[in-house]
PDB file of C-alpha atoms in Angstrom:
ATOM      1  CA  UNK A 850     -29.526  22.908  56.928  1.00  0.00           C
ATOM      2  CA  UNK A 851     -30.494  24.370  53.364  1.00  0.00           C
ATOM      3  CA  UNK A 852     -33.668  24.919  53.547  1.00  0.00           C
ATOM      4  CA  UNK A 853     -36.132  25.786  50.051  1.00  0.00           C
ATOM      5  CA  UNK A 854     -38.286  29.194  50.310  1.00  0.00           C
ATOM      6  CA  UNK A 855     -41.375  27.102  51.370  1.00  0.00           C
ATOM      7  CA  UNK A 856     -39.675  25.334  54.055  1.00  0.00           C
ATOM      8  CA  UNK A 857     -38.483  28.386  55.344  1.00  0.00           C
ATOM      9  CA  UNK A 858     -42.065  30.219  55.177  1.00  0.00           C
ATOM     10  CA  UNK A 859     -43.626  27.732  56.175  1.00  0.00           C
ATOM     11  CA  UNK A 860     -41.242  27.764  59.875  1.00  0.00           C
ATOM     12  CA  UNK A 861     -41.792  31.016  60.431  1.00  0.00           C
ATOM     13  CA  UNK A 862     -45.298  30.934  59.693  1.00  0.00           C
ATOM     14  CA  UNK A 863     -46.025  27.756  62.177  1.00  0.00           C
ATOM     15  CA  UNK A 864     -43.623  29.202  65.010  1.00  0.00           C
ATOM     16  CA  UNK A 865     -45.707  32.441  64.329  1.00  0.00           C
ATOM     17  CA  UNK A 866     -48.906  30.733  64.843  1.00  0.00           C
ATOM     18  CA  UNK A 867     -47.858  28.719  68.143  1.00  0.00           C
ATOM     19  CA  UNK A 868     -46.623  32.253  70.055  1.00  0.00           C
ATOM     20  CA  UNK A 869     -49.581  34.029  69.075  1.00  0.00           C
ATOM     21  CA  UNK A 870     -51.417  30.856  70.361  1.00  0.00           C
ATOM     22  CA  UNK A 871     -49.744  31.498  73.783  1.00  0.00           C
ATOM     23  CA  UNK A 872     -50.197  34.798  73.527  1.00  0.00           C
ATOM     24  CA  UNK A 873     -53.697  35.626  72.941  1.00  0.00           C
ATOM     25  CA  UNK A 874     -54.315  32.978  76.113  1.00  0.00           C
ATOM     26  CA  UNK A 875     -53.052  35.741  77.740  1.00  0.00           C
ATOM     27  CA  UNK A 876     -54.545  38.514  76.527  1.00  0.00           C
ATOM     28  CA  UNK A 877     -51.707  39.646  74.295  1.00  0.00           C
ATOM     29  CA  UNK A 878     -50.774  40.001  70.814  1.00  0.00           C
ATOM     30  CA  UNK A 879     -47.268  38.726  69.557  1.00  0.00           C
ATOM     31  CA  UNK A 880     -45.581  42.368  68.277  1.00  0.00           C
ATOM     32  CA  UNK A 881     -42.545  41.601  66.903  1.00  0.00           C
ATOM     33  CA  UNK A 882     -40.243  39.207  65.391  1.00  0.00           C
ATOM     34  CA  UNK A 883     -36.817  37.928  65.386  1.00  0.00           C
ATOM     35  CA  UNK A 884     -34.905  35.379  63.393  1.00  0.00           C
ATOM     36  CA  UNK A 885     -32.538  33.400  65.679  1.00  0.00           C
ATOM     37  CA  UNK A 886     -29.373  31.948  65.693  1.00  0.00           C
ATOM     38  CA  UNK A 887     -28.113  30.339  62.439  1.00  0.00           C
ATOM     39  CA  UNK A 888     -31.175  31.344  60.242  1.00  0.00           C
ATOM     40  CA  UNK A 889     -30.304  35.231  61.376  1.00  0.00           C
ATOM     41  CA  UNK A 890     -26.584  34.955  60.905  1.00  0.00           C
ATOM     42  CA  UNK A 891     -26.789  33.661  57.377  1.00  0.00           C
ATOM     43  CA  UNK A 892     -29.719  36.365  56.404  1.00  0.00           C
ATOM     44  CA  UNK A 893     -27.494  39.058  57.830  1.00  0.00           C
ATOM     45  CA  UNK A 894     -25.058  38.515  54.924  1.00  0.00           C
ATOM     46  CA  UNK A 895     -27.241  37.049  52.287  1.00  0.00           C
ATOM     47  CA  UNK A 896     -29.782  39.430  50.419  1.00  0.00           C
ATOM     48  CA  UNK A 897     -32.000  36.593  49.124  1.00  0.00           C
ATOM     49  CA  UNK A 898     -32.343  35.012  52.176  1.00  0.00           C
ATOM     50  CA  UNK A 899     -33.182  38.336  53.759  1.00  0.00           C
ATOM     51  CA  UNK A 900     -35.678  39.126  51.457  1.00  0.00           C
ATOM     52  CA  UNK A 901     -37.683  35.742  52.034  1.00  0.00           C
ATOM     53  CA  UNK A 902     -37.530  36.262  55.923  1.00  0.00           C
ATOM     54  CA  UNK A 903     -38.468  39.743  55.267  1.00  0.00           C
ATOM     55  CA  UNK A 904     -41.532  39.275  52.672  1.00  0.00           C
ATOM     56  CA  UNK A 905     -43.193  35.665  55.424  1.00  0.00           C
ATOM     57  CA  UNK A 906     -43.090  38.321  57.763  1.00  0.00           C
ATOM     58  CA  UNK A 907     -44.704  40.976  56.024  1.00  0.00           C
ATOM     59  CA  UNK A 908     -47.140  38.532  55.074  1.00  0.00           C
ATOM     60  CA  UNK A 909     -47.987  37.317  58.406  1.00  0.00           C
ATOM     61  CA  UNK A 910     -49.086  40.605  59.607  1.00  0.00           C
ATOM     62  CA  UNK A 911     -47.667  44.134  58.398  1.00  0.00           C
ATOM     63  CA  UNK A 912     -48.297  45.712  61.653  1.00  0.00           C
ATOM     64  CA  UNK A 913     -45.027  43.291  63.215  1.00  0.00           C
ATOM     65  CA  UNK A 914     -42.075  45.097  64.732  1.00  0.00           C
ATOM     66  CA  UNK A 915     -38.988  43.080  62.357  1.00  0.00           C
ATOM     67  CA  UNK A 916     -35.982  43.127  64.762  1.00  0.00           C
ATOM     68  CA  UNK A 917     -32.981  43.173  62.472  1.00  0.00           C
ATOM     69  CA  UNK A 918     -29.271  43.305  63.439  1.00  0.00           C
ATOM     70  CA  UNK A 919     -28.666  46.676  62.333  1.00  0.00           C
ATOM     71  CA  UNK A 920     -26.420  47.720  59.188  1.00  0.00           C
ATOM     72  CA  UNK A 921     -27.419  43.700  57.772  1.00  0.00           C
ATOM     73  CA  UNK A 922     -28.841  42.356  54.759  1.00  0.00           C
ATOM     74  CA  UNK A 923     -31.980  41.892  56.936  1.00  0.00           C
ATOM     75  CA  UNK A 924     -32.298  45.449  57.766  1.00  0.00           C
ATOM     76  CA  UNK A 925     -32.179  46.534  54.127  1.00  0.00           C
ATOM     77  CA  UNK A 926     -34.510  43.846  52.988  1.00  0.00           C
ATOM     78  CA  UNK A 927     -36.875  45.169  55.672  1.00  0.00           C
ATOM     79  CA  UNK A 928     -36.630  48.959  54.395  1.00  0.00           C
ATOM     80  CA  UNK A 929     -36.988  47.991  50.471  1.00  0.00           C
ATOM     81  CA  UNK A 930     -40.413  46.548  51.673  1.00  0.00           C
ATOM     82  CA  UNK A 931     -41.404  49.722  53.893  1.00  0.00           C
ATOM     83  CA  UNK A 932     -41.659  47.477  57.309  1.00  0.00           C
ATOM     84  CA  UNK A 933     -41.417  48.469  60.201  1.00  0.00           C
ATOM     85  CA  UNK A 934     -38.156  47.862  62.081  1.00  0.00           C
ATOM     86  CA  UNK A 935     -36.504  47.957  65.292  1.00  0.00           C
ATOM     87  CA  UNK A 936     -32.854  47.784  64.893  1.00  0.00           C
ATOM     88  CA  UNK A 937     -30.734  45.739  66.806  1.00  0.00           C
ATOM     89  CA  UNK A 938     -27.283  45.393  68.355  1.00  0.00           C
ATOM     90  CA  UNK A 939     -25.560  42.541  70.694  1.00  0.00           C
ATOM     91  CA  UNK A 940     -24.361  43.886  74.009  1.00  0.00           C
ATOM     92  CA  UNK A 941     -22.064  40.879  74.561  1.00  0.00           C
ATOM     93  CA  UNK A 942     -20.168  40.273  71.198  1.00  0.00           C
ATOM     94  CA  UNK A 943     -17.266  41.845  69.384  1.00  0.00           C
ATOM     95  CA  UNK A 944     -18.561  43.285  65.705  1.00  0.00           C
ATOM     96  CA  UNK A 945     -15.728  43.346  62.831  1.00  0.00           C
ATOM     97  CA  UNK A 946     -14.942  46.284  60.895  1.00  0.00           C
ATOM     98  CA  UNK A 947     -17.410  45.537  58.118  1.00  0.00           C
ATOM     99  CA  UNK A 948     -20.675  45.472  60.834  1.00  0.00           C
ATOM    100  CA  UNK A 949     -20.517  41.490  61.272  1.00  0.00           C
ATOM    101  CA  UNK A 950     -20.180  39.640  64.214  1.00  0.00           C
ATOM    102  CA  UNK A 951     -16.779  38.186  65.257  1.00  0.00           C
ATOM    103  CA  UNK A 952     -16.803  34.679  64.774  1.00  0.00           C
ATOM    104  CA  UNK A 953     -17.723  32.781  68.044  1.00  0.00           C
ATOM    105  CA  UNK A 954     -14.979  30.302  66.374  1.00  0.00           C
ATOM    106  CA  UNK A 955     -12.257  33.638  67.173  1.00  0.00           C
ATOM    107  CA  UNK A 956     -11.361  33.993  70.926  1.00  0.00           C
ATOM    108  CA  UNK A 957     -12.342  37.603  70.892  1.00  0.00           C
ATOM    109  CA  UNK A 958     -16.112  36.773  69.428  1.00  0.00           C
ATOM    110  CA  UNK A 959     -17.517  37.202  73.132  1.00  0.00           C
ATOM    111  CA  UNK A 960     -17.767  40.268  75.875  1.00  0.00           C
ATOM    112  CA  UNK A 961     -18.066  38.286  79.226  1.00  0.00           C
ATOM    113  CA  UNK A 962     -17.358  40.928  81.558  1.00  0.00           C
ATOM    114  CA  UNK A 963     -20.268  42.629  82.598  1.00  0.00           C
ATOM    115  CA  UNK A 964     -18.571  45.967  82.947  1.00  0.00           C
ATOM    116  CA  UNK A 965     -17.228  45.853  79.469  1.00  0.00           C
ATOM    117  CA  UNK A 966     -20.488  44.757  77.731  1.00  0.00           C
ATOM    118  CA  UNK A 967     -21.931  47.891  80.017  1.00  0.00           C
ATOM    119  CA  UNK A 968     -19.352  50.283  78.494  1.00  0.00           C
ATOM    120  CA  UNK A 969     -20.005  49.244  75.100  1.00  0.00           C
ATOM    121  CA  UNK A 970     -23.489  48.925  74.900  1.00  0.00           C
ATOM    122  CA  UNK A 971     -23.438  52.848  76.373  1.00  0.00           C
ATOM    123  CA  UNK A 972     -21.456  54.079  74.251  1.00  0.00           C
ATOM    124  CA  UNK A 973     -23.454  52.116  70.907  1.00  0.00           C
ATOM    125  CA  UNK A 974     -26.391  53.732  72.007  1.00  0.00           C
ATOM    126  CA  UNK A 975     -25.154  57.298  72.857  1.00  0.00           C
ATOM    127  CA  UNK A 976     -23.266  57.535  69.573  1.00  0.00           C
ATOM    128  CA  UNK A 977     -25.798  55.347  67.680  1.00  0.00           C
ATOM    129  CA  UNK A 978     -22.804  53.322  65.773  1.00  0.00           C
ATOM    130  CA  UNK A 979     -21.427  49.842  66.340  1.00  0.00           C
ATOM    131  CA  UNK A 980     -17.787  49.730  68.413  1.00  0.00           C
ATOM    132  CA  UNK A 981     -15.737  47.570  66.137  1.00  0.00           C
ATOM    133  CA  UNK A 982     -13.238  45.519  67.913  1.00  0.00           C
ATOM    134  CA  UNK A 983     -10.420  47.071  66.078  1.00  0.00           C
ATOM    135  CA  UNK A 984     -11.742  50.825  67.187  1.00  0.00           C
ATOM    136  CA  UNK A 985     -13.558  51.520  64.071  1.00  0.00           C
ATOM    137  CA  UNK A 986     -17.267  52.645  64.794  1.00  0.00           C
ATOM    138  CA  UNK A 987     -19.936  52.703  61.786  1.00  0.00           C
ATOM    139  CA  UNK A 988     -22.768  55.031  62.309  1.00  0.00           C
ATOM    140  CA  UNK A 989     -26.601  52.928  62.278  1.00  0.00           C
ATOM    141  CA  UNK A 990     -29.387  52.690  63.851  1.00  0.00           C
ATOM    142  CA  UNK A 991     -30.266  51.268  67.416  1.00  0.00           C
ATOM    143  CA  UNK A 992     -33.335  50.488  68.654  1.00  0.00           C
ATOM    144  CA  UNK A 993     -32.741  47.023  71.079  1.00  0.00           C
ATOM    145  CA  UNK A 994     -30.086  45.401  72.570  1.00  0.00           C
ATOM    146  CA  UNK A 995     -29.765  41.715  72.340  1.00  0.00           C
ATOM    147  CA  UNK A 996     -28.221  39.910  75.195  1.00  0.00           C
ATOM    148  CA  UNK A 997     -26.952  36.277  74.497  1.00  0.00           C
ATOM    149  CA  UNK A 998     -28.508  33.843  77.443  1.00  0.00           C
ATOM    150  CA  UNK A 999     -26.014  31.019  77.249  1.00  0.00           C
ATOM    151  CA  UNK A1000     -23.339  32.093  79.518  1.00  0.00           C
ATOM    152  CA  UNK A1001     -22.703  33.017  82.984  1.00  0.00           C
ATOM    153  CA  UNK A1002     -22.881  36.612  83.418  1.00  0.00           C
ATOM    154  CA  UNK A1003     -26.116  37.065  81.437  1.00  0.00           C
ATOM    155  CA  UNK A1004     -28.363  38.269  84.222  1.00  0.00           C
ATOM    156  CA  UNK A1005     -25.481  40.251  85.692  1.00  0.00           C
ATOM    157  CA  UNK A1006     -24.989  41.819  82.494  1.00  0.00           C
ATOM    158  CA  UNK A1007     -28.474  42.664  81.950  1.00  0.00           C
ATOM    159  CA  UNK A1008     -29.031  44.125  84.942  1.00  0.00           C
ATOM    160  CA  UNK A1009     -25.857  45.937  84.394  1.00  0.00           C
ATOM    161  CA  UNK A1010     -26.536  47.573  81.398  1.00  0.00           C
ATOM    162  CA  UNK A1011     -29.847  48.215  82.188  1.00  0.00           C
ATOM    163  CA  UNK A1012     -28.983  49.995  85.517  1.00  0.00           C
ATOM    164  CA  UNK A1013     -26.520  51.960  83.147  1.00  0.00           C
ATOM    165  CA  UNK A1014     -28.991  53.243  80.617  1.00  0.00           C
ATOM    166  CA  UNK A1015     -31.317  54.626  82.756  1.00  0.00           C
ATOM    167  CA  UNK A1016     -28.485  55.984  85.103  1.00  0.00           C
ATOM    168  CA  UNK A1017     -27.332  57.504  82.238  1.00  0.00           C
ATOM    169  CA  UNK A1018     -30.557  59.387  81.194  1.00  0.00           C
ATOM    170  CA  UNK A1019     -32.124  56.785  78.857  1.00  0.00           C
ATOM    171  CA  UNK A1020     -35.834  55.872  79.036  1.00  0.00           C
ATOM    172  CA  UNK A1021     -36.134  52.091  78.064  1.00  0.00           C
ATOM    173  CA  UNK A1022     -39.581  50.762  76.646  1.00  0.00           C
ATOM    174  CA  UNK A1023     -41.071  48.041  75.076  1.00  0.00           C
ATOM    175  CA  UNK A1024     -40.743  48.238  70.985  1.00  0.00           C
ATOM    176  CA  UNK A1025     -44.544  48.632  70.532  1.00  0.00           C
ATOM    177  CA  UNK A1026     -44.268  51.612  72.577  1.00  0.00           C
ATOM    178  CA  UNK A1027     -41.454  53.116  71.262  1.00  0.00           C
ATOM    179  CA  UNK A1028     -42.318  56.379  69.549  1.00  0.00           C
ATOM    180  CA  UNK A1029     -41.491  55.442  65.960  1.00  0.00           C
ATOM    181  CA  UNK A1030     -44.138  52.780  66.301  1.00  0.00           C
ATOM    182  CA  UNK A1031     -47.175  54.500  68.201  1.00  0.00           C
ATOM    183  CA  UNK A1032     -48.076  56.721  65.280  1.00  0.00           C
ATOM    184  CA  UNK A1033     -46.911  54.700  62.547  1.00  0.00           C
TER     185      UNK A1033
END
């Protein structure tokens, strides 16, 4: 769907409204935000769009966490307007060698295997760059890890990786408590 800049505020700001809704009947305050699916994929590679997700969000409320993809369009958006981020990377996809995601058109788009999204998600984090499925690793940030609910193995993986990080010396928290955040 194209979408103008005041349709696309104007989602974000309703969706915003209806979690924080839920939220404070619970006691809680919504702490972050992520774009999803198509609207995330297309702001990853397109600076304008980026910059209008970016600036709704910073308008909503500057204290949100902004979960970006790392090394994307959204991420630099994000930085030019001094937000704070949490940067993210997908346990259970293949990146190409310029920081995208593979295509989930291309065969090789998806990690299904548990133990291989484990593997790469460990060594992501310890060497804070993405694996690209031709070897190539670019150096970034990484603050989450996104896990894709629509097939099988999600829990599995989860749990998997998880299990890894912490066996692996790792302490996992939410993003408002990360470190970067508390004093910020």
């Amino acid at each position: 769907m194209n979408l103008s800049t005041n349709e696309i505020k104007k989602l974000i700001f309703d969706q915003y409204e209806i979690l924080q809704d839920i939220a404070i009947k619970q006691d809680e305050k919504v702490s972050h935000i992520k774009p999803h699916g198509a609207l995330n994929n297309m702001a990853c590679e397109d600076i304008e769009l980026a910059m209008i997700l970016a600036k709704t969000i910073n308008e909503i409320d500057k204290d949100l966490i902004y979960l970006v993809p790392t090394g994307s369009k959204m991420e630099e958006a994000a930085k030019k307007l001094n937000m704070k981020i949490a940067c993210e990377i997908f346990a259970d996809r293949n990146y190409e060698d310029d920081g995208n995601l593979v295509s989930r058109k291309k065969p090789n788009a998806l990690i299904t295997d548990p133990e291989l999204a484990k593997l790469h998600v460990l060594s992501m984090v310890k060497n804070q760059a993405i694996n690209c499925h031709s070897g190539k690793q670019i150096p970034c940030e990484i603050d989450s890890v996104c896990i894709h609910g629509d097939n099988i193995s999600s829990l599995s993986t989860a749990k998997s990786i998880r299990d890894n990080l912490l066996n692996n010396g790792l302490k996992l928290v939410s993003l408002n408590k990360m470190e970067k955040f508390i004093n910020a």
